[in-house]
């Protein structure tokens, strides 16, 4: 078997295509970094955003959880603000806080800095994706980008926000500026996904972490067309597109209609209920509450077994957490969970 045919037969890609693999595939959002001692060691002395442009570091950090846990997919080590940094937006990732933008975008005159992303802007990053595709062999590499709403929130607020007040102020009050801003972000995010796939990623995930702050009507009116543009930018490349948000139980149908092949579900909505909301062809990813990983092993595994049973309602199920791995998580808990999931029989339809 060539490596590309064994890649296509990987449990992760099979499930993304609605086939039933030998075991339920599993990977974890934020599996790279955070809880791993080998990650903390390699990152010593290098700022988060600098590390994302260091080819060797990106390769090593992406590989660490694959080696340690035996997960079914690698998530590219990067961040949602990396393409913005790559085109020269003045921003940083502040430890314990998140992305902070020096000059928050509030006026049309500030939009020029959001120029298109060119391959040269991210050549050290695409070099890492190529090296990883080679090193990973039959384990798929997932590329990713931040969705327009979530990135706009950081750009407009200037940093993390609880209520997204200024973002919504622009959305409701200056729709032309809003659409121009999200349109530009969508182009950048779409280009970033394309470049990762062309370099060797075999799936992509669009993270709309803060979309759950929107009503369905507002999501459809102000956000969905721009997220659809990002997903459409890679439609011709034939890779599965995962679309994920937090607190997005009311948006699952709309996020799928934006052009997702796989819908990410957080822990608030059981997977069988998610399938009812999306439709019988749903392929879902999720959805163990990340804080469950601090419970006794038998509780973690009992909950995981329930999620696998609930996932049987979908045409395909990729096991994941309902959001990212918390930094305090014991890595051994993740390894044991992967082993447990791999040992479970795949439920029939
Ligand atoms: O393991 C992975 O999933 C791979 C890489 C990854 C990172 N960020 C690395 C990172 C991914 C997929 C992201 C996506 C991301 N970044 C999202 C969407 C996913 C989500 O969790 O909702 C968002 C909203 C961001 C923005 C961001 N970057 C935040 C909120 C933070 C946390 C700040 C903190 O320290 O609490 C970051 C920093 C960040 N991104 C870290 C990592 C490993 C931690 C930085 C460090 O180790 O110094």
mmCIF file with all atom_site columns, N, CA and C in Angstrom, residues 83 87 114-119 121-122 126 145 184-198 229-230 233-234:
data_model
loop_
_atom_site.group_PDB
_atom_site.id
_atom_site.type_symbol
_atom_site.label_atom_id
_atom_site.label_alt_id
_atom_site.label_comp_id
_atom_site.label_asym_id
_atom_site.label_entity_id
_atom_site.label_seq_id
_atom_site.pdbx_PDB_ins_code
_atom_site.Cartn_x
_atom_site.Cartn_y
_atom_site.Cartn_z
_atom_site.occupancy
_atom_site.B_iso_or_equiv
_atom_site.pdbx_formal_charge
_atom_site.auth_seq_id
_atom_site.auth_comp_id
_atom_site.auth_asym_id
_atom_site.auth_atom_id
_atom_site.pdbx_PDB_model_num
ATOM 1  N N  . UNK A 1 83  ? -1.773  33.714 10.881 1.00 0.00 ? 83  UNK A N  1
ATOM 2  C CA . UNK A 1 83  ? -1.796  34.366 9.561  1.00 0.00 ? 83  UNK A CA 1
ATOM 3  C C  . UNK A 1 83  ? -1.893  35.889 9.647  1.00 0.00 ? 83  UNK A C  1
ATOM 4  N N  . UNK A 1 87  ? 1.034   38.641 8.101  1.00 0.00 ? 87  UNK A N  1
ATOM 5  C CA . UNK A 1 87  ? 0.877   39.773 7.179  1.00 0.00 ? 87  UNK A CA 1
ATOM 6  C C  . UNK A 1 87  ? 1.201   41.103 7.868  1.00 0.00 ? 87  UNK A C  1
ATOM 7  N N  . UNK A 1 114 ? -5.027  44.520 6.562  1.00 0.00 ? 114 UNK A N  1
ATOM 8  C CA . UNK A 1 114 ? -5.501  43.149 6.347  1.00 0.00 ? 114 UNK A CA 1
ATOM 9  C C  . UNK A 1 114 ? -5.415  42.788 4.866  1.00 0.00 ? 114 UNK A C  1
ATOM 10 N N  . UNK A 1 115 ? -4.190  42.787 4.351  1.00 0.00 ? 115 UNK A N  1
ATOM 11 C CA . UNK A 1 115 ? -3.970  42.428 2.941  1.00 0.00 ? 115 UNK A CA 1
ATOM 12 C C  . UNK A 1 115 ? -4.025  40.906 2.787  1.00 0.00 ? 115 UNK A C  1
ATOM 13 N N  . UNK A 1 116 ? -4.057  40.447 1.528  1.00 0.00 ? 116 UNK A N  1
ATOM 14 C CA . UNK A 1 116 ? -4.080  39.006 1.278  1.00 0.00 ? 116 UNK A CA 1
ATOM 15 C C  . UNK A 1 116 ? -2.807  38.341 1.813  1.00 0.00 ? 116 UNK A C  1
ATOM 16 N N  . UNK A 1 117 ? -2.965  37.084 2.201  1.00 0.00 ? 117 UNK A N  1
ATOM 17 C CA . UNK A 1 117 ? -1.828  36.279 2.649  1.00 0.00 ? 117 UNK A CA 1
ATOM 18 C C  . UNK A 1 117 ? -1.142  35.673 1.422  1.00 0.00 ? 117 UNK A C  1
ATOM 19 N N  . UNK A 1 118 ? 0.175   35.834 1.335  1.00 0.00 ? 118 UNK A N  1
ATOM 20 C CA . UNK A 1 118 ? 0.933   35.267 0.217  1.00 0.00 ? 118 UNK A CA 1
ATOM 21 C C  . UNK A 1 118 ? 1.755   34.075 0.717  1.00 0.00 ? 118 UNK A C  1
ATOM 22 N N  . UNK A 1 119 ? 2.034   33.111 -0.166 1.00 0.00 ? 119 UNK A N  1
ATOM 23 C CA . UNK A 1 119 ? 2.791   31.929 0.270  1.00 0.00 ? 119 UNK A CA 1
ATOM 24 C C  . UNK A 1 119 ? 4.096   32.271 0.988  1.00 0.00 ? 119 UNK A C  1
ATOM 25 N N  . UNK A 1 121 ? 4.718   34.631 2.971  1.00 0.00 ? 121 UNK A N  1
ATOM 26 C CA . UNK A 1 121 ? 4.494   35.092 4.348  1.00 0.00 ? 121 UNK A CA 1
ATOM 27 C C  . UNK A 1 121 ? 4.583   33.939 5.347  1.00 0.00 ? 121 UNK A C  1
ATOM 28 N N  . UNK A 1 122 ? 4.282   32.745 4.875  1.00 0.00 ? 122 UNK A N  1
ATOM 29 C CA . UNK A 1 122 ? 4.198   31.592 5.787  1.00 0.00 ? 122 UNK A CA 1
ATOM 30 C C  . UNK A 1 122 ? 5.060   30.424 5.300  1.00 0.00 ? 122 UNK A C  1
ATOM 31 N N  . UNK A 1 126 ? 4.543   26.395 6.039  1.00 0.00 ? 126 UNK A N  1
ATOM 32 C CA . UNK A 1 126 ? 4.213   25.358 5.060  1.00 0.00 ? 126 UNK A CA 1
ATOM 33 C C  . UNK A 1 126 ? 5.342   24.336 4.952  1.00 0.00 ? 126 UNK A C  1
ATOM 34 N N  . UNK A 1 145 ? -7.710  27.081 10.876 1.00 0.00 ? 145 UNK A N  1
ATOM 35 C CA . UNK A 1 145 ? -7.740  28.546 10.855 1.00 0.00 ? 145 UNK A CA 1
ATOM 36 C C  . UNK A 1 145 ? -8.821  29.012 11.816 1.00 0.00 ? 145 UNK A C  1
ATOM 37 N N  . UNK A 1 184 ? -12.359 40.421 4.435  1.00 0.00 ? 184 UNK A N  1
ATOM 38 C CA . UNK A 1 184 ? -10.894 40.365 4.369  1.00 0.00 ? 184 UNK A CA 1
ATOM 39 C C  . UNK A 1 184 ? -10.343 39.230 5.226  1.00 0.00 ? 184 UNK A C  1
ATOM 40 N N  . UNK A 1 185 ? -10.888 39.079 6.433  1.00 0.00 ? 185 UNK A N  1
ATOM 41 C CA . UNK A 1 185 ? -10.422 37.984 7.305  1.00 0.00 ? 185 UNK A CA 1
ATOM 42 C C  . UNK A 1 185 ? -10.711 36.635 6.633  1.00 0.00 ? 185 UNK A C  1
ATOM 43 N N  . UNK A 1 186 ? -11.880 36.533 6.006  1.00 0.00 ? 186 UNK A N  1
ATOM 44 C CA . UNK A 1 186 ? -12.250 35.269 5.353  1.00 0.00 ? 186 UNK A CA 1
ATOM 45 C C  . UNK A 1 186 ? -11.255 34.916 4.247  1.00 0.00 ? 186 UNK A C  1
ATOM 46 N N  . UNK A 1 187 ? -10.813 35.922 3.494  1.00 0.00 ? 187 UNK A N  1
ATOM 47 C CA . UNK A 1 187 ? -9.826  35.647 2.438  1.00 0.00 ? 187 UNK A CA 1
ATOM 48 C C  . UNK A 1 187 ? -8.523  35.132 3.028  1.00 0.00 ? 187 UNK A C  1
ATOM 49 N N  . UNK A 1 188 ? -8.091  35.785 4.115  1.00 0.00 ? 188 UNK A N  1
ATOM 50 C CA . UNK A 1 188 ? -6.827  35.402 4.761  1.00 0.00 ? 188 UNK A CA 1
ATOM 51 C C  . UNK A 1 188 ? -6.942  33.987 5.333  1.00 0.00 ? 188 UNK A C  1
ATOM 52 N N  . UNK A 1 189 ? -8.038  33.704 6.028  1.00 0.00 ? 189 UNK A N  1
ATOM 53 C CA . UNK A 1 189 ? -8.220  32.380 6.633  1.00 0.00 ? 189 UNK A CA 1
ATOM 54 C C  . UNK A 1 189 ? -8.322  31.304 5.548  1.00 0.00 ? 189 UNK A C  1
ATOM 55 N N  . UNK A 1 190 ? -9.039  31.611 4.470  1.00 0.00 ? 190 UNK A N  1
ATOM 56 C CA . UNK A 1 190 ? -9.166  30.658 3.367  1.00 0.00 ? 190 UNK A CA 1
ATOM 57 C C  . UNK A 1 190 ? -7.816  30.371 2.720  1.00 0.00 ? 190 UNK A C  1
ATOM 58 N N  . UNK A 1 191 ? -7.030  31.425 2.523  1.00 0.00 ? 191 UNK A N  1
ATOM 59 C CA . UNK A 1 191 ? -5.696  31.236 1.942  1.00 0.00 ? 191 UNK A CA 1
ATOM 60 C C  . UNK A 1 191 ? -4.809  30.420 2.881  1.00 0.00 ? 191 UNK A C  1
ATOM 61 N N  . UNK A 1 192 ? -4.930  30.676 4.185  1.00 0.00 ? 192 UNK A N  1
ATOM 62 C CA . UNK A 1 192 ? -4.101  29.943 5.157  1.00 0.00 ? 192 UNK A CA 1
ATOM 63 C C  . UNK A 1 192 ? -4.449  28.452 5.127  1.00 0.00 ? 192 UNK A C  1
ATOM 64 N N  . UNK A 1 193 ? -5.747  28.140 5.072  1.00 0.00 ? 193 UNK A N  1
ATOM 65 C CA . UNK A 1 193 ? -6.147  26.728 4.980  1.00 0.00 ? 193 UNK A CA 1
ATOM 66 C C  . UNK A 1 193 ? -5.628  26.100 3.693  1.00 0.00 ? 193 UNK A C  1
ATOM 67 N N  . UNK A 1 194 ? -5.775  26.808 2.590  1.00 0.00 ? 194 UNK A N  1
ATOM 68 C CA . UNK A 1 194 ? -5.330  26.287 1.275  1.00 0.00 ? 194 UNK A CA 1
ATOM 69 C C  . UNK A 1 194 ? -3.854  25.946 1.285  1.00 0.00 ? 194 UNK A C  1
ATOM 70 N N  . UNK A 1 195 ? -3.067  26.878 1.833  1.00 0.00 ? 195 UNK A N  1
ATOM 71 C CA . UNK A 1 195 ? -1.619  26.667 1.840  1.00 0.00 ? 195 UNK A CA 1
ATOM 72 C C  . UNK A 1 195 ? -1.258  25.459 2.703  1.00 0.00 ? 195 UNK A C  1
ATOM 73 N N  . UNK A 1 196 ? -1.969  25.258 3.811  1.00 0.00 ? 196 UNK A N  1
ATOM 74 C CA . UNK A 1 196 ? -1.681  24.100 4.666  1.00 0.00 ? 196 UNK A CA 1
ATOM 75 C C  . UNK A 1 196 ? -2.030  22.797 3.938  1.00 0.00 ? 196 UNK A C  1
ATOM 76 N N  . UNK A 1 197 ? -3.152  22.803 3.222  1.00 0.00 ? 197 UNK A N  1
ATOM 77 C CA . UNK A 1 197 ? -3.543  21.580 2.506  1.00 0.00 ? 197 UNK A CA 1
ATOM 78 C C  . UNK A 1 197 ? -2.574  21.309 1.349  1.00 0.00 ? 197 UNK A C  1
ATOM 79 N N  . UNK A 1 198 ? -2.235  22.351 0.615  1.00 0.00 ? 198 UNK A N  1
ATOM 80 C CA . UNK A 1 198 ? -1.303  22.150 -0.502 1.00 0.00 ? 198 UNK A CA 1
ATOM 81 C C  . UNK A 1 198 ? 0.046   21.631 -0.016 1.00 0.00 ? 198 UNK A C  1
ATOM 82 N N  . UNK A 1 229 ? -17.475 31.357 3.044  1.00 0.00 ? 229 UNK A N  1
ATOM 83 C CA . UNK A 1 229 ? -16.435 31.719 2.072  1.00 0.00 ? 229 UNK A CA 1
ATOM 84 C C  . UNK A 1 229 ? -15.107 31.045 2.423  1.00 0.00 ? 229 UNK A C  1
ATOM 85 N N  . UNK A 1 230 ? -14.807 30.948 3.711  1.00 0.00 ? 230 UNK A N  1
ATOM 86 C CA . UNK A 1 230 ? -13.553 30.287 4.116  1.00 0.00 ? 230 UNK A CA 1
ATOM 87 C C  . UNK A 1 230 ? -13.599 28.805 3.732  1.00 0.00 ? 230 UNK A C  1
ATOM 88 N N  . UNK A 1 233 ? -13.231 28.137 0.125  1.00 0.00 ? 233 UNK A N  1
ATOM 89 C CA . UNK A 1 233 ? -11.886 28.356 -0.435 1.00 0.00 ? 233 UNK A CA 1
ATOM 90 C C  . UNK A 1 233 ? -11.101 27.054 -0.571 1.00 0.00 ? 233 UNK A C  1
ATOM 91 N N  . UNK A 1 234 ? -11.490 26.019 0.180  1.00 0.00 ? 234 UNK A N  1
ATOM 92 C CA . UNK A 1 234 ? -10.785 24.736 0.082  1.00 0.00 ? 234 UNK A CA 1
ATOM 93 C C  . UNK A 1 234 ? -11.695 23.623 -0.460 1.00 0.00 ? 234 UNK A C  1
#
